Amino acid sequence: MIAKFQFSNPILRAIRSALIALAAICLPVSGNAFATQSDTHEYQLKNGLRLIVRQDHRAPTVVHMVWYRAGSMDEVNGKTGVAHVLEHMMFKGTKTVKSGEFSRMVAAVGGRENAFTARDFTGYFQQIEKSKLAEVMRLEADRMANLQFSDEEFGRELQVVMEERRLRTEDNPSSLMRELLMATAFMSSPYRHPIIGWMNDLQNMQPADARQWYRDWYAPNNAVVVVAGDVNPLAVKALVEKYYGPISAKKLPERKPQLEPEQKGEKRAVLKAPAESPQIMMAWKVPKLDPKKMDEVDPYALLVLSAVLSGHDNSRLNRELVRNQRLANSTGASYELISRGPELFVIGATAAKGQTVQDLERGIMKTLGDIANQGVTESELKRIKAQLLASQVYKRDSIFAQAMEIGSSEMANVSWRDLDRIIERIQLIQSDQIQRAINTYFVSDGLTIVTLDPQPRSMLAKPRGMSGSLRH
């Protein structure tokens, strides 16, 4: 599974909107709502493995996650996609567990499990009734050290991954645009490669590539175990020492710095693909949150700006481009506060009938200019802050989401101890700080624009038969 979490389902979006509206009425605007640090405990084993336990006793269930700090940004040219391919292979077997038995054994104890690969990390999880924690931990620790698969299994699974790429990227114009945007915006950073890998790299990938990736990065000293739910921290620590403790640490490969050179001019690219309407994606180079400078204002201002632009139905882009000017059928803005690599602030839109990408570009720039010149109203800020606070509250209503928040932050070297501080800093953002961020970072020299030139649907290839499950 390629990690990208968003509300793509209309029903989920409706639920999210209702929760946000309710929260805007009911929630106090204060970071004190997240007094959860006393419920969280951290340990480190002698082999370097870190354990973070979050207690939540509302239901007798537990989430067990293993996070490896190895994702597509650690890959090299010619072997893109190997992190994701190895994720698939992790379900094949070990010296004591037959191929395919891992999932069956988790299901046999009433659990659910899956995995995800992202640019910054790869993760595996099981959610089970609390008495079954030891069993799934035994299985996960086993495949950390003893994975084995045949060349034939690798070949079959590689076909599944290539089919996944065709289905989710090559037959999806929005995904192709995003892929082209990243490859155009970044020259040196490995973020320019797709997580699933380039097709030619997949076609030439060998079993030895996946085995080497496993030997390089799957080690206790490159992993964080996160357990959340109805647990006793010391009891969990004892289980982790029993199952993960005997696994030896490894010397990890040197991570060479791959810093992106400064962009010195606007970049443009055009994608021709079968689609109904023209589209545009505009991306600016912006800062991310620096774990050593948690009080720097600009990343928080950019996060609030993304919500002002597209955080709710009456947000600026939807109101101006879709409803008032009828330039677009849909719009969106995205910015990730936390990551290991360089960050982009992305705005996208799909043209309404009779409109062009030039119309969309002018409309987007005017919307940004209005905010830069006139600022954000107090009522907008109040709503956005309540919305962001609400999203944190409801995220933490789920033990799975709590574990995801802890694990993904730790992978970017942002401690779980700083998560509440982030919320507090967001609540302090003011209009003039957003205006300054726009004037500082939304400049043409740091801009990349990708447009979609829609081609007739008849260009689409005939449906292909699936060669296997796309579950993972």
Short mmCIF file of C-alpha atoms in Angstrom, two decimals:
data_model
loop_
_atom_site.label_atom_id
_atom_site.label_comp_id
_atom_site.label_asym_id
_atom_site.label_seq_id
_atom_site.Cartn_x
_atom_site.Cartn_y
_atom_site.Cartn_z
CA MET A 1 0.00 0.00 0.00
CA ILE A 2 1.36 3.41 -0.94
CA ALA A 3 0.83 5.74 1.98
CA LYS A 4 -1.30 8.77 1.23
CA PHE A 5 -4.08 9.48 3.66
CA GLN A 6 -7.00 11.65 2.67
CA PHE A 7 -10.78 11.71 2.70
CA SER A 8 -11.49 10.55 -0.86
CA ASN A 9 -14.86 8.99 -0.04
CA PRO A 10 -17.82 11.46 -0.22
CA ILE A 11 -19.41 9.91 2.86
CA LEU A 12 -16.21 10.30 4.88
CA ARG A 13 -15.90 13.88 3.68
CA ALA A 14 -19.44 14.58 4.85
CA ILE A 15 -18.73 13.01 8.25
CA ARG A 16 -15.52 15.02 8.51
CA SER A 17 -17.33 18.27 7.70
CA ALA A 18 -20.01 17.55 10.30
CA LEU A 19 -17.41 16.79 12.96
CA ILE A 20 -15.49 19.95 12.14
CA ALA A 21 -18.63 22.07 12.32
CA LEU A 22 -19.49 20.53 15.68
CA ALA A 23 -15.98 21.06 16.95
CA ALA A 24 -15.99 24.70 15.87
CA ILE A 25 -18.94 25.20 18.20
CA CYS A 26 -17.85 23.06 21.13
CA LEU A 27 -14.07 22.95 21.38
CA PRO A 28 -11.95 25.36 23.37
CA VAL A 29 -9.04 26.76 21.36
CA SER A 30 -6.35 25.44 23.63
CA GLY A 31 -3.57 22.90 23.46
CA ASN A 32 -4.57 21.72 26.93
CA ALA A 33 -7.06 19.37 25.26
CA PHE A 34 -4.13 17.03 24.52
CA ALA A 35 -2.79 16.12 27.94
CA THR A 36 -1.68 12.68 26.74
CA GLN A 37 2.06 12.76 27.36
CA SER A 38 1.67 11.12 30.76
CA ASP A 39 0.00 8.19 28.99
CA THR A 40 2.97 7.66 26.68
CA HIS A 41 6.17 5.81 27.58
CA GLU A 42 9.40 5.34 25.65
CA TYR A 43 12.12 2.70 26.01
CA GLN A 44 15.19 1.63 24.04
CA LEU A 45 16.62 -1.88 23.81
CA LYS A 46 20.34 -2.65 23.79
CA ASN A 47 20.14 -3.49 20.08
CA GLY A 48 18.95 0.04 19.32
CA LEU A 49 15.25 -0.67 18.82
CA ARG A 50 13.01 2.06 20.24
CA LEU A 51 9.63 1.30 21.77
CA ILE A 52 6.86 3.86 22.29
CA VAL A 53 3.75 2.78 24.20
CA ARG A 54 0.56 4.87 24.28
CA GLN A 55 -2.00 3.77 26.88
CA ASP A 56 -5.67 4.08 25.93
CA HIS A 57 -7.96 1.86 27.97
CA ARG A 58 -11.34 2.70 26.40
CA ALA A 59 -11.59 -0.68 24.60
CA PRO A 60 -9.75 -4.02 24.96
CA THR A 61 -7.86 -3.64 21.68
CA VAL A 62 -4.27 -2.95 20.72
CA VAL A 63 -2.43 -1.63 17.65
CA HIS A 64 1.09 -2.95 17.11
CA MET A 65 3.21 -1.15 14.51
CA VAL A 66 6.78 -1.51 13.32
CA TRP A 67 8.24 1.49 11.51
CA TYR A 68 11.47 1.25 9.48
CA ARG A 69 13.23 4.51 8.63
CA ALA A 70 13.64 3.45 5.00
CA GLY A 71 11.37 4.65 2.24
CA SER A 72 11.61 5.65 -1.38
CA MET A 73 13.88 8.62 -0.50
CA ASP A 74 16.57 6.10 0.45
CA GLU A 75 16.52 4.43 -2.97
CA VAL A 76 19.06 5.05 -5.75
CA ASN A 77 18.64 5.56 -9.49
CA GLY A 78 17.79 2.34 -11.32
CA LYS A 79 16.25 0.74 -8.25
CA THR A 80 13.30 3.03 -7.56
CA GLY A 81 10.32 1.22 -6.08
CA VAL A 82 12.38 -1.39 -4.23
CA ALA A 83 11.15 -0.23 -0.79
CA HIS A 84 7.56 -0.85 -1.86
CA VAL A 85 8.38 -4.16 -3.57
CA LEU A 86 10.08 -5.38 -0.38
CA GLU A 87 6.96 -4.41 1.57
CA HIS A 88 5.03 -6.87 -0.61
CA MET A 89 7.66 -9.56 -0.12
CA MET A 90 7.46 -9.27 3.68
CA PHE A 91 4.22 -11.27 3.55
CA LYS A 92 5.87 -14.29 1.91
CA GLY A 93 7.42 -16.25 4.75
CA THR A 94 10.28 -17.02 7.10
CA LYS A 95 12.16 -20.10 8.24
CA THR A 96 9.22 -21.06 10.47
CA VAL A 97 6.22 -19.36 8.82
CA LYS A 98 5.20 -20.56 5.36
CA SER A 99 4.55 -18.14 2.51
CA GLY A 100 1.17 -16.46 2.95
CA GLU A 101 0.71 -17.82 6.49
CA PHE A 102 1.43 -14.47 8.18
CA SER A 103 -1.90 -12.94 7.19
CA ARG A 104 -3.80 -16.16 7.87
CA MET A 105 -2.36 -16.40 11.40
CA VAL A 106 -3.25 -12.77 12.19
CA ALA A 107 -6.77 -13.37 10.90
CA ALA A 108 -6.98 -16.55 13.00
CA VAL A 109 -6.60 -14.49 16.18
CA GLY A 110 -9.27 -12.06 14.99
CA GLY A 111 -6.91 -9.33 13.91
CA ARG A 112 -6.43 -7.16 10.85
CA GLU A 113 -3.09 -6.22 9.36
CA ASN A 114 -1.49 -4.44 6.45
CA ALA A 115 1.51 -2.33 5.49
CA PHE A 116 2.38 0.99 3.90
CA THR A 117 5.34 2.50 2.07
CA ALA A 118 6.01 6.24 1.92
CA ARG A 119 8.85 8.49 0.86
CA ASP A 120 10.23 8.60 4.41
CA PHE A 121 9.46 5.16 5.85
CA THR A 122 7.89 1.72 5.57
CA GLY A 123 5.47 0.43 8.20
CA TYR A 124 3.62 -2.73 9.19
CA PHE A 125 0.72 -3.03 11.61
CA GLN A 126 -1.70 -5.39 13.27
CA GLN A 127 -4.81 -4.46 15.25
CA ILE A 128 -5.98 -7.20 17.63
CA GLU A 129 -7.74 -7.99 20.87
CA LYS A 130 -5.25 -7.19 23.63
CA SER A 131 -4.56 -10.77 24.73
CA LYS A 132 -3.23 -11.56 21.22
CA LEU A 133 -0.45 -8.94 21.28
CA ALA A 134 2.30 -11.45 22.09
CA GLU A 135 1.36 -13.64 19.13
CA VAL A 136 1.48 -10.87 16.51
CA MET A 137 4.64 -9.44 18.05
CA ARG A 138 6.29 -12.85 17.72
CA LEU A 139 5.34 -12.96 14.03
CA GLU A 140 6.53 -9.41 13.33
CA ALA A 141 9.85 -9.89 15.11
CA ASP A 142 10.36 -13.15 13.21
CA ARG A 143 10.08 -11.46 9.82
CA MET A 144 12.36 -8.61 10.90
CA ALA A 145 15.22 -11.13 11.02
CA ASN A 146 14.24 -14.25 9.08
CA LEU A 147 12.43 -13.26 5.88
CA GLN A 148 12.91 -15.59 2.95
CA PHE A 149 11.31 -15.82 -0.48
CA SER A 150 12.03 -17.63 -3.72
CA ASP A 151 12.87 -16.03 -7.06
CA GLU A 152 9.57 -17.35 -8.41
CA GLU A 153 7.59 -15.65 -5.62
CA PHE A 154 9.46 -12.42 -6.29
CA GLY A 155 8.64 -12.58 -9.99
CA ARG A 156 4.93 -13.11 -9.34
CA GLU A 157 4.74 -10.30 -6.79
CA LEU A 158 6.64 -7.93 -9.06
CA GLN A 159 3.92 -8.43 -11.67
CA VAL A 160 1.35 -7.44 -9.02
CA VAL A 161 3.29 -4.25 -8.25
CA MET A 162 3.57 -3.34 -11.94
CA GLU A 163 -0.18 -3.86 -12.32
CA GLU A 164 -0.67 -1.62 -9.29
CA ARG A 165 1.38 1.08 -11.01
CA ARG A 166 -0.66 0.79 -14.21
CA LEU A 167 -3.94 0.96 -12.32
CA ARG A 168 -3.16 3.74 -9.85
CA THR A 169 -0.75 5.91 -11.85
CA GLU A 170 -0.57 5.27 -15.57
CA ASP A 171 -4.36 5.13 -16.03
CA ASN A 172 -4.93 8.10 -13.71
CA PRO A 173 -4.16 11.57 -15.18
CA SER A 174 -4.08 13.25 -11.74
CA SER A 175 -1.49 10.73 -10.51
CA LEU A 176 0.57 11.20 -13.68
CA MET A 177 0.46 14.96 -13.15
CA ARG A 178 1.64 14.61 -9.55
CA GLU A 179 4.45 12.33 -10.70
CA LEU A 180 5.52 14.83 -13.39
CA LEU A 181 5.27 17.70 -10.91
CA MET A 182 7.66 16.05 -8.44
CA ALA A 183 10.09 15.02 -11.19
CA THR A 184 10.10 18.58 -12.58
CA ALA A 185 10.27 20.47 -9.28
CA PHE A 186 13.18 18.44 -7.87
CA MET A 187 16.49 17.94 -9.68
CA SER A 188 18.58 16.16 -7.05
CA SER A 189 16.31 15.17 -4.18
CA PRO A 190 15.11 11.54 -4.28
CA TYR A 191 11.63 12.97 -3.73
CA ARG A 192 11.61 13.35 -7.52
CA HIS A 193 11.03 9.59 -7.86
CA PRO A 194 7.60 8.00 -7.38
CA ILE A 195 7.17 5.81 -4.32
CA ILE A 196 5.98 2.90 -6.45
CA GLY A 197 9.02 3.34 -8.73
CA TRP A 198 9.46 4.04 -12.43
CA MET A 199 8.10 1.24 -14.61
CA ASN A 200 11.44 0.57 -16.29
CA ASP A 201 13.12 0.16 -12.90
CA LEU A 202 10.40 -2.32 -11.88
CA GLN A 203 10.79 -4.25 -15.14
CA ASN A 204 14.51 -4.61 -14.46
CA MET A 205 14.34 -5.25 -10.73
CA GLN A 206 15.94 -8.50 -9.53
CA PRO A 207 15.28 -10.61 -6.43
CA ALA A 208 18.76 -9.67 -5.21
CA ASP A 209 17.74 -5.98 -5.15
CA ALA A 210 14.90 -6.68 -2.71
CA ARG A 211 17.06 -9.00 -0.59
CA GLN A 212 19.80 -6.37 -0.37
CA TRP A 213 17.25 -3.74 0.67
CA TYR A 214 16.06 -6.07 3.42
CA ARG A 215 19.62 -6.74 4.64
CA ASP A 216 20.46 -3.03 4.57
CA TRP A 217 17.51 -1.46 6.37
CA TYR A 218 15.49 -4.06 8.27
CA ALA A 219 17.28 -3.96 11.58
CA PRO A 220 16.22 -3.14 15.15
CA ASN A 221 18.47 -0.09 15.23
CA ASN A 222 16.59 1.31 12.19
CA ALA A 223 13.12 0.61 13.61
CA VAL A 224 10.60 2.02 16.03
CA VAL A 225 7.88 -0.18 17.54
CA VAL A 226 4.70 1.71 18.49
CA VAL A 227 2.03 0.00 20.60
CA ALA A 228 -1.21 1.84 21.40
CA GLY A 229 -4.28 0.65 23.23
CA ASP A 230 -5.37 -1.16 26.38
CA VAL A 231 -1.88 -2.17 27.57
CA ASN A 232 0.49 -1.97 30.52
CA PRO A 233 3.72 -0.28 29.35
CA LEU A 234 6.05 -2.47 31.41
CA ALA A 235 4.29 -5.62 30.20
CA VAL A 236 4.69 -4.46 26.60
CA LYS A 237 8.36 -3.68 27.23
CA ALA A 238 8.86 -7.23 28.53
CA LEU A 239 7.27 -8.68 25.38
CA VAL A 240 9.40 -6.51 23.12
CA GLU A 241 12.57 -7.56 24.95
CA LYS A 242 11.54 -11.21 24.57
CA TYR A 243 10.78 -11.12 20.85
CA TYR A 244 12.84 -8.24 19.41
CA GLY A 245 15.65 -8.25 21.97
CA PRO A 246 17.58 -11.25 20.54
CA ILE A 247 17.82 -9.65 17.06
CA SER A 248 21.25 -8.16 16.47
CA ALA A 249 21.83 -4.57 15.40
CA LYS A 250 23.36 -3.95 11.97
CA LYS A 251 25.69 -1.37 10.55
CA LEU A 252 23.34 0.74 8.45
CA PRO A 253 24.35 2.11 5.02
CA GLU A 254 25.62 5.66 5.00
CA ARG A 255 22.86 8.08 4.08
CA LYS A 256 24.50 10.55 1.67
CA PRO A 257 23.05 14.06 1.75
CA GLN A 258 21.09 14.67 -1.44
CA LEU A 259 20.27 18.33 -1.01
CA GLU A 260 18.12 20.01 -3.62
CA PRO A 261 19.96 22.92 -5.28
CA GLU A 262 18.28 26.31 -5.16
CA GLN A 263 15.70 26.78 -7.90
CA LYS A 264 16.54 29.83 -10.01
CA GLY A 265 13.60 30.23 -12.29
CA GLU A 266 10.08 29.13 -13.04
CA LYS A 267 9.61 25.61 -14.43
CA ARG A 268 6.75 24.43 -16.63
CA ALA A 269 5.74 21.05 -18.03
CA VAL A 270 2.77 19.77 -20.03
CA LEU A 271 1.24 16.31 -19.71
CA LYS A 272 -0.87 14.81 -22.50
CA ALA A 273 -3.17 12.09 -21.19
CA PRO A 274 -6.75 10.86 -21.68
CA ALA A 275 -9.03 13.03 -19.52
CA GLU A 276 -12.26 15.01 -19.60
CA SER A 277 -10.97 18.47 -18.59
CA PRO A 278 -7.76 20.50 -18.42
CA GLN A 279 -6.03 20.58 -15.03
CA ILE A 280 -3.26 22.57 -13.40
CA MET A 281 -0.89 21.93 -10.50
CA MET A 282 1.23 24.80 -9.12
CA ALA A 283 3.96 24.06 -6.56
CA TRP A 284 6.28 26.37 -4.62
CA LYS A 285 9.39 25.39 -2.65
CA VAL A 286 8.63 26.05 1.01
CA PRO A 287 10.22 25.13 4.36
CA LYS A 288 9.17 22.18 6.50
CA LEU A 289 9.20 22.01 10.27
CA ASP A 290 12.78 21.76 11.56
CA PRO A 291 12.87 19.51 14.67
CA LYS A 292 15.66 21.72 16.04
CA LYS A 293 13.69 24.93 15.51
CA MET A 294 10.19 24.06 16.62
CA ASP A 295 9.22 27.68 17.25
CA GLU A 296 9.87 28.95 13.72
CA VAL A 297 6.64 30.51 12.53
CA ASP A 298 6.61 30.01 8.76
CA PRO A 299 5.78 26.24 8.63
CA TYR A 300 2.78 26.77 10.90
CA ALA A 301 1.66 29.78 8.84
CA LEU A 302 1.84 27.68 5.67
CA LEU A 303 -0.21 24.92 7.28
CA VAL A 304 -2.91 27.41 8.26
CA LEU A 305 -2.77 28.91 4.76
CA SER A 306 -3.46 25.49 3.20
CA ALA A 307 -6.57 25.22 5.37
CA VAL A 308 -7.65 28.79 4.47
CA LEU A 309 -7.37 27.86 0.80
CA SER A 310 -9.07 24.45 0.84
CA GLY A 311 -9.87 23.31 4.38
CA HIS A 312 -13.66 23.46 4.10
CA ASP A 313 -16.49 24.01 1.63
CA ASN A 314 -16.35 27.81 1.94
CA SER A 315 -12.56 28.01 1.78
CA ARG A 316 -11.00 30.61 -0.51
CA LEU A 317 -10.25 28.46 -3.58
CA ASN A 318 -13.62 26.73 -3.64
CA ARG A 319 -15.53 29.93 -2.99
CA GLU A 320 -13.71 32.04 -5.59
CA LEU A 321 -12.78 29.62 -8.37
CA VAL A 322 -15.69 27.17 -8.21
CA ARG A 323 -18.71 29.13 -6.95
CA ASN A 324 -18.09 32.82 -7.70
CA GLN A 325 -16.06 32.81 -10.92
CA ARG A 326 -17.04 29.31 -12.15
CA LEU A 327 -13.51 28.73 -13.44
CA ALA A 328 -13.04 25.32 -11.86
CA ASN A 329 -14.95 22.14 -11.13
CA SER A 330 -12.70 21.35 -8.18
CA THR A 331 -9.72 22.82 -6.36
CA GLY A 332 -7.32 21.81 -3.60
CA ALA A 333 -4.20 22.83 -1.69
CA SER A 334 -1.74 20.64 0.21
CA TYR A 335 1.26 21.12 2.45
CA GLU A 336 2.99 18.60 4.73
CA LEU A 337 4.40 20.12 7.89
CA ILE A 338 6.59 17.12 8.76
CA SER A 339 8.88 15.20 6.43
CA ARG A 340 12.47 14.04 6.00
CA GLY A 341 12.90 15.67 2.59
CA PRO A 342 12.20 19.06 0.98
CA GLU A 343 8.65 20.33 0.90
CA LEU A 344 6.27 21.79 -1.68
CA PHE A 345 3.12 23.83 -1.25
CA VAL A 346 0.82 22.55 -4.01
CA ILE A 347 -2.37 24.08 -5.40
CA GLY A 348 -4.38 22.21 -8.02
CA ALA A 349 -7.58 22.78 -9.97
CA THR A 350 -9.68 21.16 -12.70
CA ALA A 351 -11.13 23.53 -15.29
CA ALA A 352 -14.87 24.03 -15.65
CA LYS A 353 -16.39 23.64 -19.12
CA GLY A 354 -15.09 26.31 -21.49
CA GLN A 355 -12.29 27.43 -19.15
CA THR A 356 -8.54 27.00 -19.71
CA VAL A 357 -5.51 26.32 -17.53
CA GLN A 358 -4.50 29.94 -18.14
CA ASP A 359 -7.82 31.02 -16.57
CA LEU A 360 -7.13 28.73 -13.60
CA GLU A 361 -3.59 30.04 -13.14
CA ARG A 362 -4.80 33.65 -13.11
CA GLY A 363 -7.58 32.75 -10.68
CA ILE A 364 -5.21 30.97 -8.28
CA MET A 365 -2.69 33.84 -8.36
CA LYS A 366 -5.44 36.39 -7.74
CA THR A 367 -6.72 34.40 -4.74
CA LEU A 368 -3.21 34.30 -3.28
CA GLY A 369 -2.72 37.98 -4.04
CA ASP A 370 -5.93 38.90 -2.24
CA ILE A 371 -4.74 37.09 0.91
CA ALA A 372 -1.25 38.60 0.62
CA ASN A 373 -2.68 42.13 0.32
CA GLN A 374 -5.73 42.01 2.57
CA GLY A 375 -4.95 39.16 4.96
CA VAL A 376 -7.27 36.60 6.50
CA THR A 377 -10.31 37.65 8.54
CA GLU A 378 -10.54 36.87 12.24
CA SER A 379 -13.60 34.68 11.63
CA GLU A 380 -11.68 32.65 9.03
CA LEU A 381 -8.73 32.20 11.36
CA LYS A 382 -10.99 31.19 14.24
CA ARG A 383 -12.76 28.62 12.09
CA ILE A 384 -9.52 27.20 10.67
CA LYS A 385 -7.88 26.87 14.08
CA ALA A 386 -10.94 25.15 15.49
CA GLN A 387 -10.94 22.84 12.47
CA LEU A 388 -7.28 21.93 12.84
CA LEU A 389 -7.75 21.38 16.56
CA ALA A 390 -10.81 19.25 15.89
CA SER A 391 -8.96 17.10 13.39
CA GLN A 392 -6.37 16.35 16.08
CA VAL A 393 -9.04 15.55 18.66
CA TYR A 394 -10.90 13.16 16.40
CA LYS A 395 -7.66 11.63 15.13
CA ARG A 396 -6.76 10.78 18.69
CA ASP A 397 -10.14 9.18 19.22
CA SER A 398 -8.66 6.21 17.34
CA ILE A 399 -5.78 4.16 18.72
CA PHE A 400 -4.76 3.40 15.16
CA ALA A 401 -4.53 7.12 14.33
CA GLN A 402 -2.61 7.78 17.55
CA ALA A 403 -0.04 5.15 16.61
CA MET A 404 0.18 6.55 13.07
CA GLU A 405 0.75 10.07 14.38
CA ILE A 406 3.51 8.94 16.72
CA GLY A 407 5.23 6.71 14.19
CA SER A 408 5.15 9.07 11.20
CA SER A 409 6.45 11.98 13.32
CA GLU A 410 9.28 9.90 14.77
CA MET A 411 10.34 8.85 11.27
CA ALA A 412 10.90 12.54 10.45
CA ASN A 413 12.83 13.02 13.71
CA VAL A 414 9.98 14.97 15.31
CA SER A 415 9.47 13.56 18.79
CA TRP A 416 6.02 12.49 20.00
CA ARG A 417 6.76 14.81 22.95
CA ASP A 418 6.51 17.80 20.57
CA LEU A 419 3.14 16.95 19.02
CA ASP A 420 1.14 19.03 21.50
CA ARG A 421 3.59 21.90 21.06
CA ILE A 422 2.84 21.88 17.34
CA ILE A 423 -0.87 22.31 18.04
CA GLU A 424 -0.15 25.15 20.42
CA ARG A 425 2.00 26.93 17.83
CA ILE A 426 -0.71 26.60 15.18
CA GLN A 427 -3.19 28.29 17.51
CA LEU A 428 -0.90 31.35 17.72
CA ILE A 429 -0.72 32.05 13.96
CA GLN A 430 -2.01 35.47 12.90
CA SER A 431 -3.00 36.97 9.56
CA ASP A 432 0.16 39.03 9.10
CA GLN A 433 2.30 35.89 9.47
CA ILE A 434 0.35 34.21 6.65
CA GLN A 435 0.76 37.31 4.47
CA ARG A 436 4.50 37.30 5.11
CA ALA A 437 4.76 33.61 4.20
CA ILE A 438 3.02 34.21 0.86
CA ASN A 439 5.25 37.17 0.03
CA THR A 440 8.37 35.22 1.01
CA TYR A 441 7.81 31.84 -0.64
CA PHE A 442 5.22 32.23 -3.40
CA VAL A 443 7.66 33.72 -5.89
CA SER A 444 8.09 32.79 -9.55
CA ASP A 445 11.72 31.66 -9.14
CA GLY A 446 10.55 28.83 -6.87
CA LEU A 447 7.44 27.91 -8.86
CA THR A 448 6.78 24.75 -10.86
CA ILE A 449 3.63 24.46 -13.00
CA VAL A 450 2.32 21.29 -14.62
CA THR A 451 -0.74 21.42 -16.86
CA LEU A 452 -2.83 18.62 -18.31
CA ASP A 453 -3.68 18.74 -22.00
CA PRO A 454 -6.64 16.32 -22.12
CA GLN A 455 -6.63 13.73 -24.89
CA PRO A 456 -9.57 11.64 -26.17
CA ARG A 457 -10.58 8.74 -23.94
CA SER A 458 -10.12 6.40 -26.90
CA MET A 459 -6.38 6.61 -26.19
CA LEU A 460 -6.89 4.53 -23.06
CA ALA A 461 -5.61 1.00 -23.36
CA LYS A 462 -8.05 -1.85 -23.17
CA PRO A 463 -8.64 -3.22 -19.65
CA ARG A 464 -5.95 -5.62 -18.53
CA GLY A 465 -6.47 -8.74 -16.51
CA MET A 466 -5.25 -8.51 -12.93
CA SER A 467 -2.32 -10.77 -12.25
CA GLY A 468 -2.81 -10.87 -8.51
CA SER A 469 -4.12 -9.15 -5.42
CA LEU A 470 -3.35 -5.44 -4.89
CA ARG A 471 -4.10 -5.73 -1.21
CA HIS A 472 -0.69 -4.64 0.06
#
